[in-house]
Amino acid sequence: MEIVEKILARIGNVMRIGGCLCLLGMALLTVADITGRLNRSPIFGSEEVVTFLAVLALGLSLPYAHSHRSHIGVEVFVQLMSTTVRRRLKLLRELLSILFFAVVTFMMGAYARDKHLSGEVSMNLGLPEYLLLYALCACFAVGTLTMLVDFVLFVRQWRKS
């Protein structure tokens, strides 16, 4: 299990760097496009590319955000409950999250396959949208595996105590 955990941590770090590069690319492209608009020569298709980069940034940040608990959590009421109830709620929450993300991953893959078979491309630049969807599906798969590993570690720790 430690090997899987280390591999997922490395993949998550690489994905985080990729997400950061996507954000940097979005910023640079937006600045270049605005500068070009001031000189009456905007960058054609910049909106599409920025949208694609935003989707990739979101997907690439999922495993890192989960493993570092960077997501938003509302725990005002949960803190008032007993330790046993909190553990059971966490168990249920983690299990439901894994199931949800597994379904999203599967459906995203099916949607990407449909887009691939239809040959649909983006409106301005003619970029194949299915490549972005497959990449997002892979990001969700890594995020789901990260959640699954955390779930297994939580259950092991719960059994020990």
Phi, psi and omega in degrees: 000327179295324180296314179298319180297317179293319179297315179295325177295318178295315178299317179298320178294319178295319179296321179299316178297319177298319177297319177297319178294325176297316178297319178297316178298320177299314182296313182295318180294320179295316178297316179296321180292317179295318177299318178295323178295324177295329178264013179063031175217074181291163179277122182291129176081012183296327179298319179297313182295318178297320178296315179298317179295324178294319178297316178295319179299318178297310182296318182291338181272349185302307182298319180295316180298321180290314184291335179256010178052044181274355181279165183280133177227139178253109186236022182298311182282328182295324181296338180279348183272165179289164181298320180296315180295319178298318179296318179294320177296319178296319178301313180295316181298315181295319179296315178295323178295317179298313179298316180299311182291330175294318178294317178298318179299313180297314182292325177295319177296318178295320179294319178297319178297318178298317178296322179296313181293328180281341180074022182290139180233167179292159190292312187271309187268346180072028179282139179290117183290334183296332178296318177296319180292321176296320178296318178294323176298317178296321177298316179295325178295316178295320177298319178294318177296322177298317177296320180295317178296316177299322179296314179298317178296321178296316180295319178298317180293322180295321179294327181290327184270000000 
